[in-house]
Amino acid sequence: MMNDTLTSDVIGRRVAVNGEHATVRFSGIVPPVAGLWLGVEWDNPERGKHDGSHEGTVYFKCRHPTGGSFIRPNKVNFGVDFLTAVKNRYVLEDGPEEDVKEQIVIIGNKPVETIGFDSIIKQQSQLSKLQEISLRNCAVNCAGDRGTIAKACPNIRKADLSRNLLSSWDEVLDIADQLKHLEVLNLSENKLRFPSGSPSRTGTFPALKVLVLNRTGITWAEVLRCASGWPVLKELYLKSNDLFISERPADVLQTVKLLDLSSNQLIDENQLLLIAYLPRLEQLILSDIGISSIHFPDAGTGHKTSMFPSLQYLVVNDNQISQWLFINELDKLQSLHALSCIRNPLTEGSKEAKTTRQLIIAKIGQLKTLNKCEILPEERRGAELDYRKAFGNEWKKAGGHQDPDKNRPHEEFLEAHPRYQLLCLKYGAPEDGELQTQQPFLLKNRLLTLKIKYPNQVDQRVLEKQLPDSMTIQKVKGLLARLLKVPVSELLLSYESPKMPGREIELENDQQSLQFYSVESGDCLLVRW
């Protein structure tokens, strides 16, 4: 390796060159060409030409064989301090008339001429009022002179410093030290060096609630070391950092409600168990981490886990989930109400999307939202009834029986269908007749034989009609309107089922089908106007 002899303080600095970002790895002479060169490692390795070597001599090292370049210093932008960037972005320049405006101010007994005095006061006023700033891609590299940020803009609460030229966590601390009201900070796409030991400064972020560290190169150990400085943090975003969860958080991250670990492909199910006891964690985002299985070892079939006690919303989009056992495990989470699991082999296969949705709803009992779509009570009832029928024959073969005293399905069935027995208690065990004729989840038309009654019309006789289960409520109303010679707009429909005596279910959405409301042969439509 060549020894760096000139301006060694630039080593490690972040720089911009024609919109591309890089880190300085070398400063010095590169024979045979005279003059000073900077050796840089590009964030985008396709931008470079070599690995830091020239004519057999290694000047610096790169992670990628084409990640390096030599550049003249005058081609490089080393960036600006925080306050300069704020002024460039937010201070309104005065017009030429105001720039030359003169004022006579009496200081002591002497009149003193001032030029642009109003302009300075206006600038100070503008900056001190700032509460939200976005300095994304503004080449910010440091805090600047000590105390200047606190003096000029002390009221900043939200700061976007993503894709800048900050090179170390210490530089971030120098800025944050002066912004005591800071609640939201985005540092994404800054390649930061983090402290290797315990942080020397604590109490730097007394009000910080949201911290975004996507694509910063932070490790899990560094997260835990720095986290002692985030005593009230609610949301932490750590996307695309090649994270490996190496240890349990001890006395840190205890206030965090949302944790985003997306696009960290090294994370597996065992590592997730290390964060399973964060007491306030309500939202966990695990998109694109490559996960295919999950298991909560403390809870057997049909029991709730003590892990992730507060978790309400789980996102597992863009993964390798292909087994229903994954969904079965999620029913063990005691607080889970919302799930997003799109673009997985399980949900993207040849099956109908509606079928997959029904199965997930039936398998996770307390789910209220699936893939950002609310689960209405009618949809849950339909999904659970269809599920109960779909696997009824399998249940019988496994030892299931209508007689509760003889109902002992074997362990293998219960593991594959942990909620099945519960659904039998809720709706009754499936009858033999149902299982013979039922073809669940097929969306082709099935004819339903329905009775039609008119509770408010004593003189109308009860009709019996055969209607396809795919028929929309709107079309049913159209048919009845013609039969009864009553305007469609005046008709109100509901139905009752012998399986749920005493309960009447409204058919209130005209665009939905009879199947959506789980109307079955033998049920009775109630028509009012």
XYZ file of C-alpha atoms in Angstrom:
529
model
C 0.000 0.000 0.000
C 1.177 3.533 -0.733
C 1.522 5.842 2.232
C -0.702 8.908 2.029
C 1.561 11.897 2.460
C -0.643 14.866 1.597
C -3.829 16.220 3.221
C -4.483 12.993 5.092
C -7.445 14.693 6.849
C -9.538 14.183 3.705
C -9.333 10.385 4.004
C -12.792 9.045 4.816
C -14.526 12.249 3.769
C -17.688 11.948 1.711
C -17.694 13.771 -1.635
C -19.973 14.406 -4.614
C -18.864 14.386 -8.244
C -21.438 15.226 -10.908
C -24.292 13.973 -8.740
C -22.586 10.688 -7.770
C -21.408 10.114 -4.193
C -18.119 8.561 -3.091
C -15.731 8.195 -0.147
C -12.133 9.472 -0.301
C -9.740 6.557 0.262
C -6.421 8.100 -0.872
C -4.767 11.497 -1.347
C -1.361 11.875 -2.975
C 0.795 11.495 -6.087
C 0.087 8.823 -8.702
C 3.189 8.530 -10.952
C 3.949 9.123 -13.713
C 1.379 11.985 -13.857
C 2.344 15.003 -11.738
C 0.092 16.729 -9.213
C -2.253 15.731 -6.426
C -4.892 13.029 -6.943
C -7.758 11.813 -4.799
C -8.587 8.112 -4.875
C -12.336 7.632 -4.338
C -14.582 4.587 -3.833
C -17.959 5.149 -5.466
C -21.278 4.252 -3.828
C -22.273 3.015 -7.276
C -19.451 0.620 -8.292
C -20.449 0.846 -11.961
C -19.243 4.450 -11.902
C -15.612 3.431 -11.249
C -12.796 2.011 -13.380
C -10.574 -0.084 -11.087
C -10.085 -1.454 -7.563
C -7.690 1.251 -6.329
C -4.620 -0.063 -8.203
C -2.656 1.641 -10.967
C 0.104 -0.005 -13.003
C 0.651 -2.716 -10.406
C 0.684 -0.435 -7.352
C -2.162 -0.633 -4.802
C -3.031 2.910 -3.686
C -6.254 2.010 -1.870
C -8.714 -0.867 -1.648
C -12.334 -1.141 -2.808
C -15.042 -3.673 -2.006
C -15.851 -3.937 -5.723
C -13.296 -4.507 -8.556
C -14.607 -1.473 -10.463
C -15.478 0.690 -7.462
C -12.520 3.091 -7.614
C -11.316 6.148 -9.552
C -8.587 8.781 -9.342
C -9.915 12.346 -9.539
C -8.326 15.798 -9.353
C -9.347 17.673 -6.160
C -10.835 20.581 -8.127
C -13.457 18.212 -9.620
C -14.723 17.166 -6.198
C -17.458 18.771 -4.065
C -16.641 18.331 -0.362
C -19.945 19.929 0.614
C -21.063 22.698 2.965
C -21.925 23.011 6.638
C -25.500 22.632 7.900
C -26.298 26.312 8.319
C -24.964 27.256 4.866
C -27.247 24.608 3.340
C -30.223 25.911 5.343
C -29.582 29.480 4.190
C -29.138 28.383 0.575
C -32.463 26.591 0.737
C -34.644 28.740 2.960
C -33.446 32.364 3.125
C -35.286 34.615 0.697
C -32.826 36.937 -1.028
C -33.756 40.622 -1.001
C -34.178 42.548 -4.213
C -31.496 44.996 -5.413
C -33.355 48.023 -4.041
C -33.340 46.630 -0.516
C -29.707 45.513 -0.735
C -28.459 49.127 -0.994
C -30.925 50.611 1.444
C -29.120 52.805 3.990
C -30.123 53.443 7.576
C -28.785 55.895 10.174
C -28.524 54.251 13.578
C -27.396 56.165 16.712
C -24.824 54.072 18.625
C -23.752 56.010 21.738
C -23.723 59.627 20.540
C -22.480 58.887 17.026
C -24.657 58.376 13.936
C -23.581 55.186 12.074
C -24.540 54.296 8.507
C -25.750 50.686 7.996
C -26.382 48.923 4.716
C -28.740 45.923 4.505
C -29.550 46.028 8.215
C -33.206 45.102 7.560
C -32.069 42.179 5.416
C -30.056 40.610 8.267
C -32.968 40.920 10.705
C -35.324 39.393 8.120
C -32.949 36.435 7.549
C -32.659 35.779 11.270
C -36.444 35.894 11.628
C -36.957 33.478 8.735
C -34.509 30.916 10.138
C -35.709 31.075 13.734
C -39.271 30.254 12.604
C -38.244 27.091 10.747
C -39.736 23.907 12.246
C -39.456 21.515 9.305
C -36.536 21.410 6.867
C -35.617 19.211 3.926
C -31.951 19.323 2.958
C -31.986 16.105 0.923
C -29.088 16.030 -1.525
C -27.766 19.432 -0.416
C -24.154 18.263 0.192
C -24.264 18.852 3.979
C -20.996 17.558 5.478
C -20.782 18.915 9.042
C -22.346 21.109 11.738
C -20.080 24.116 11.128
C -18.943 26.508 13.836
C -19.993 25.482 17.330
C -23.297 26.988 18.490
C -24.265 28.626 15.190
C -27.164 26.226 14.490
C -28.679 26.669 17.955
C -28.457 30.420 17.582
C -29.894 30.649 14.055
C -32.619 27.987 13.908
C -33.284 26.480 17.348
C -36.913 25.475 16.652
C -36.377 22.764 14.037
C -38.486 19.691 14.849
C -38.255 17.695 11.594
C -35.072 17.425 9.514
C -34.490 15.465 6.319
C -30.727 15.102 5.864
C -30.891 12.121 3.522
C -28.342 11.635 0.731
C -25.807 14.159 1.987
C -22.052 14.045 2.620
C -22.071 13.330 6.358
C -19.355 10.754 7.021
C -19.605 9.979 10.739
C -22.113 9.692 13.573
C -20.107 12.302 15.494
C -20.969 14.888 12.822
C -24.647 13.993 13.266
C -24.286 14.448 17.030
C -22.677 17.882 16.512
C -25.793 18.958 14.604
C -28.332 17.284 16.893
C -26.700 18.714 20.027
C -27.925 22.117 18.877
C -31.478 21.047 17.974
C -33.019 20.156 21.322
C -36.592 20.075 19.920
C -35.735 17.616 17.114
C -38.450 14.933 16.825
C -37.945 13.478 13.312
C -34.557 12.888 11.653
C -33.902 11.200 8.304
C -30.252 10.271 7.657
C -30.817 7.726 4.868
C -28.127 7.259 2.207
C -25.339 8.808 4.253
C -22.489 6.302 4.524
C -21.744 6.870 8.197
C -18.933 5.684 10.457
C -20.430 4.775 13.821
C -18.585 4.685 17.158
C -16.891 1.380 17.943
C -17.214 1.812 21.707
C -19.933 3.232 23.935
C -21.007 6.686 22.731
C -19.157 9.465 24.500
C -22.225 11.725 24.471
C -25.654 10.880 25.842
C -28.775 13.019 25.998
C -28.178 14.318 22.463
C -31.667 13.379 21.232
C -33.975 14.124 24.192
C -37.109 14.573 22.018
C -36.376 12.317 19.003
C -39.372 10.136 18.095
C -38.632 9.056 14.491
C -35.188 8.072 13.173
C -34.576 6.895 9.590
C -31.242 5.140 8.967
C -31.957 3.353 5.681
C -28.854 2.552 3.593
C -26.392 4.023 6.093
C -24.290 0.880 6.570
C -25.106 0.642 10.283
C -24.696 -2.740 11.994
C -27.004 -4.161 14.675
C -24.295 -3.790 17.335
C -23.933 -0.110 16.365
C -27.721 0.367 16.578
C -27.687 -0.945 20.144
C -24.655 1.168 21.110
C -26.205 4.394 19.815
C -29.763 3.615 21.013
C -29.040 4.716 24.572
C -29.130 8.248 23.149
C -32.728 7.816 21.900
C -34.700 7.607 25.181
C -38.169 8.376 23.737
C -37.815 6.924 20.197
C -41.079 5.581 18.710
C -40.157 4.673 15.099
C -36.859 3.254 13.789
C -36.241 2.562 10.079
C -33.227 0.351 9.227
C -33.938 -0.700 5.638
C -31.191 -2.057 3.335
C -28.234 -2.224 5.750
C -27.239 -5.922 5.431
C -28.187 -6.239 9.092
C -27.608 -9.404 11.098
C -29.427 -9.304 14.450
C -26.648 -10.508 16.724
C -27.969 -9.843 20.227
C -31.024 -8.964 22.260
C -31.655 -5.279 23.020
C -30.977 -4.815 26.723
C -32.407 -1.629 28.244
C -32.557 0.080 24.813
C -35.302 0.377 22.136
C -37.842 -0.243 24.909
C -40.045 2.650 23.711
C -39.999 1.709 20.006
C -43.461 1.086 18.492
C -42.471 0.686 14.812
C -39.394 -1.150 13.519
C -38.626 -1.443 9.784
C -36.065 -4.150 8.936
C -36.999 -4.465 5.235
C -34.483 -5.546 2.580
C -31.977 -6.973 5.076
C -31.483 -10.367 3.460
C -29.290 -11.791 6.243
C -32.137 -11.789 8.793
C -33.748 -15.177 9.526
C -36.476 -16.441 11.871
C -34.026 -17.215 14.711
C -32.726 -13.658 14.696
C -36.295 -12.323 14.923
C -36.721 -14.145 18.234
C -34.000 -11.863 19.666
C -36.318 -8.845 19.247
C -39.448 -10.732 20.325
C -39.635 -9.132 23.759
C -39.536 -5.441 22.854
C -42.459 -4.488 25.113
C -44.063 -1.711 23.032
C -43.397 -2.949 19.482
C -46.720 -2.591 17.618
C -45.609 -2.547 13.958
C -42.903 -4.756 12.439
C -41.988 -4.403 8.753
C -40.130 -7.411 7.337
C -40.604 -6.968 3.572
C -37.993 -8.466 1.251
C -35.818 -10.210 3.866
C -36.123 -13.638 2.220
C -37.963 -15.233 5.137
C -39.897 -18.471 4.465
C -40.765 -19.780 7.934
C -41.426 -18.646 11.482
C -41.971 -20.551 14.706
C -42.805 -19.488 18.258
C -41.335 -22.326 20.345
C -43.027 -21.303 23.596
C -46.577 -21.934 22.288
C -48.119 -25.234 21.225
C -50.938 -25.709 18.706
C -53.938 -23.547 19.547
C -52.091 -21.503 22.197
C -50.856 -17.906 22.227
C -47.172 -16.997 22.375
C -45.676 -14.602 24.925
C -43.424 -13.257 22.149
C -44.147 -9.932 20.433
C -46.789 -9.154 23.099
C -47.842 -5.789 21.626
C -47.464 -6.553 17.899
C -50.595 -5.387 16.053
C -49.398 -4.947 12.452
C -46.994 -7.256 10.607
C -45.731 -6.716 7.041
C -44.077 -9.684 5.280
C -44.442 -8.670 1.618
C -41.995 -9.841 -1.075
C -40.674 -12.884 0.789
C -40.424 -16.651 0.206
C -43.475 -17.727 2.221
C -44.907 -20.840 0.567
C -46.330 -22.902 3.456
C -49.612 -22.454 5.331
C -47.726 -23.342 8.534
C -46.341 -19.776 8.440
C -49.894 -18.368 8.572
C -50.865 -20.868 11.299
C -48.031 -19.571 13.503
C -49.239 -15.975 13.149
C -52.488 -16.938 14.895
C -50.353 -17.447 18.031
C -49.587 -13.694 18.217
C -51.829 -12.343 20.953
C -52.321 -8.789 19.613
C -52.076 -9.196 15.816
C -54.911 -7.320 14.057
C -53.430 -6.397 10.665
C -51.291 -8.361 8.201
C -49.798 -7.572 4.809
C -48.308 -10.542 2.924
C -48.521 -9.836 -0.814
C -46.065 -11.107 -3.453
C -45.191 -14.400 -1.753
C -45.298 -17.852 -3.431
C -48.226 -18.752 -1.152
C -50.301 -15.802 -2.356
C -49.081 -15.587 -5.944
C -49.673 -19.197 -7.001
C -52.303 -20.609 -9.333
C -55.040 -20.389 -6.717
C -57.628 -17.661 -6.887
C -56.607 -14.574 -4.917
C -60.003 -14.601 -3.214
C -59.461 -18.195 -2.073
C -56.097 -17.340 -0.519
C -57.593 -14.329 1.250
C -60.417 -16.485 2.656
C -57.961 -19.072 3.958
C -55.781 -16.475 5.703
C -58.849 -14.885 7.322
C -60.092 -18.282 8.518
C -56.666 -19.238 9.905
C -55.979 -16.006 11.871
C -58.914 -15.482 14.188
C -58.443 -11.907 15.386
C -57.309 -10.387 12.072
C -59.268 -7.222 11.217
C -57.289 -6.004 8.180
C -55.575 -8.044 5.459
C -53.376 -6.392 2.818
C -54.757 -2.978 3.841
C -58.345 -4.101 3.198
C -60.758 -4.283 6.138
C -62.263 -7.673 6.991
C -66.000 -7.169 7.530
C -67.927 -9.560 9.841
C -69.806 -11.023 6.842
C -66.527 -11.783 5.058
C -65.085 -13.485 8.134
C -68.205 -15.584 8.622
C -68.163 -16.664 4.963
C -64.434 -17.486 5.041
C -64.767 -19.547 8.221
C -67.826 -21.455 7.002
C -66.157 -22.253 3.674
C -62.970 -23.338 5.444
C -64.955 -25.586 7.783
C -66.565 -27.291 4.772
C -63.441 -27.393 2.606
C -61.508 -29.522 5.075
C -64.471 -31.430 6.537
C -63.685 -34.724 4.815
C -60.048 -34.461 5.874
C -61.211 -33.752 9.429
C -63.431 -36.885 9.427
C -60.633 -39.073 8.066
C -58.326 -37.735 10.792
C -60.770 -38.826 13.522
C -63.160 -35.882 13.611
C -66.770 -36.666 14.567
C -70.089 -34.811 14.985
C -70.410 -36.391 18.432
C -68.201 -34.304 20.774
C -67.313 -37.415 22.820
C -65.898 -39.118 19.707
C -64.340 -36.021 18.145
C -60.594 -36.694 18.413
C -58.745 -35.673 15.213
C -55.081 -36.687 15.240
C -52.212 -34.298 15.973
C -51.121 -33.991 12.332
C -54.522 -32.578 11.303
C -54.628 -30.179 14.262
C -51.150 -28.893 13.404
C -52.217 -28.200 9.812
C -55.593 -26.723 10.882
C -55.191 -25.355 14.432
C -58.467 -23.348 14.369
C -60.667 -26.110 12.911
C -61.986 -27.430 16.226
C -62.763 -23.868 17.325
C -64.776 -23.273 14.118
C -66.726 -26.485 14.748
C -67.658 -25.135 18.176
C -68.596 -21.764 16.661
C -70.731 -23.011 13.740
C -71.333 -26.660 14.553
C -69.495 -29.658 13.112
C -69.995 -30.136 9.347
C -72.829 -32.535 8.440
C -72.284 -35.451 6.052
C -74.720 -33.961 3.535
C -72.739 -30.726 3.346
C -69.480 -32.543 2.731
C -70.861 -34.690 -0.108
C -72.292 -31.870 -2.208
C -70.042 -28.987 -1.249
C -67.252 -27.916 -3.583
C -65.724 -25.082 -1.602
C -63.715 -22.220 -3.066
C -64.840 -22.925 -6.649
C -65.976 -19.594 -7.992
C -68.087 -21.120 -10.781
C -71.814 -20.506 -10.475
C -73.686 -22.691 -8.029
C -77.478 -22.558 -7.920
C -78.950 -21.737 -4.536
C -82.513 -22.733 -3.637
C -83.861 -19.867 -1.548
C -87.177 -19.033 0.093
C -88.372 -15.445 -0.342
C -90.523 -13.876 2.384
C -92.056 -10.421 2.818
C -92.229 -9.679 6.575
C -94.228 -6.446 6.115
C -96.702 -7.889 3.572
C -99.057 -10.399 5.178
C -100.913 -11.212 1.947
C -97.810 -12.136 -0.106
C -97.178 -15.878 -0.332
C -93.714 -17.355 0.243
C -91.814 -17.930 -2.999
C -89.032 -20.392 -3.718
C -86.410 -19.459 -6.335
C -83.146 -20.862 -7.639
C -80.487 -18.144 -7.998
C -76.764 -18.424 -8.910
C -74.511 -17.647 -5.926
C -72.527 -15.221 -8.105
C -75.609 -13.021 -8.611
C -75.119 -9.513 -7.206
C -77.547 -8.014 -4.690
C -78.348 -5.336 -7.291
C -79.480 -8.012 -9.793
C -81.488 -9.829 -7.126
C -83.257 -6.537 -6.378
C -83.908 -6.029 -10.115
C -85.508 -9.475 -10.372
C -87.680 -8.864 -7.287
C -88.656 -5.389 -8.489
C -90.059 -6.919 -11.690
C -91.869 -9.669 -9.769
C -93.357 -7.350 -7.175
C -93.757 -4.263 -9.379
C -91.944 -2.151 -6.775
C -89.150 0.384 -7.631
C -85.662 -1.066 -7.042
C -84.676 1.942 -4.915
C -87.345 1.068 -2.332
C -86.260 -2.533 -1.758
C -84.332 -3.575 1.355
C -82.866 -7.100 1.465
C -81.617 -9.289 4.290
C -81.511 -13.019 4.956
C -81.717 -15.533 7.746
C -80.183 -18.988 8.003
C -81.454 -22.030 9.906
C -77.865 -22.431 11.135
C -78.046 -19.080 12.922
C -81.615 -18.885 14.260
C -82.852 -15.506 15.420
C -80.160 -13.580 13.521
C -80.898 -11.470 10.438
C -78.044 -10.360 8.165
C -78.475 -7.284 5.978
C -77.469 -7.453 2.303
C -76.460 -3.806 2.183
C -73.805 -3.682 -0.555
C -75.479 -3.869 -3.987
C -72.186 -4.683 -5.735
C -71.465 -7.820 -3.710
C -72.693 -11.309 -4.572
C -74.875 -13.744 -2.628
C -71.726 -15.836 -2.183
C -69.914 -12.900 -0.535
C -72.593 -12.856 2.182
C -72.350 -16.691 2.517
C -75.981 -17.206 1.481
C -76.622 -20.965 1.099
C -79.337 -23.258 -0.174
C -82.144 -23.440 2.378
C -81.651 -19.855 3.563
C -84.495 -17.341 3.429
C -84.368 -13.928 1.732
C -86.365 -11.233 3.549
C -87.697 -8.454 1.314
C -89.041 -5.158 2.673
C -90.236 -1.958 0.996
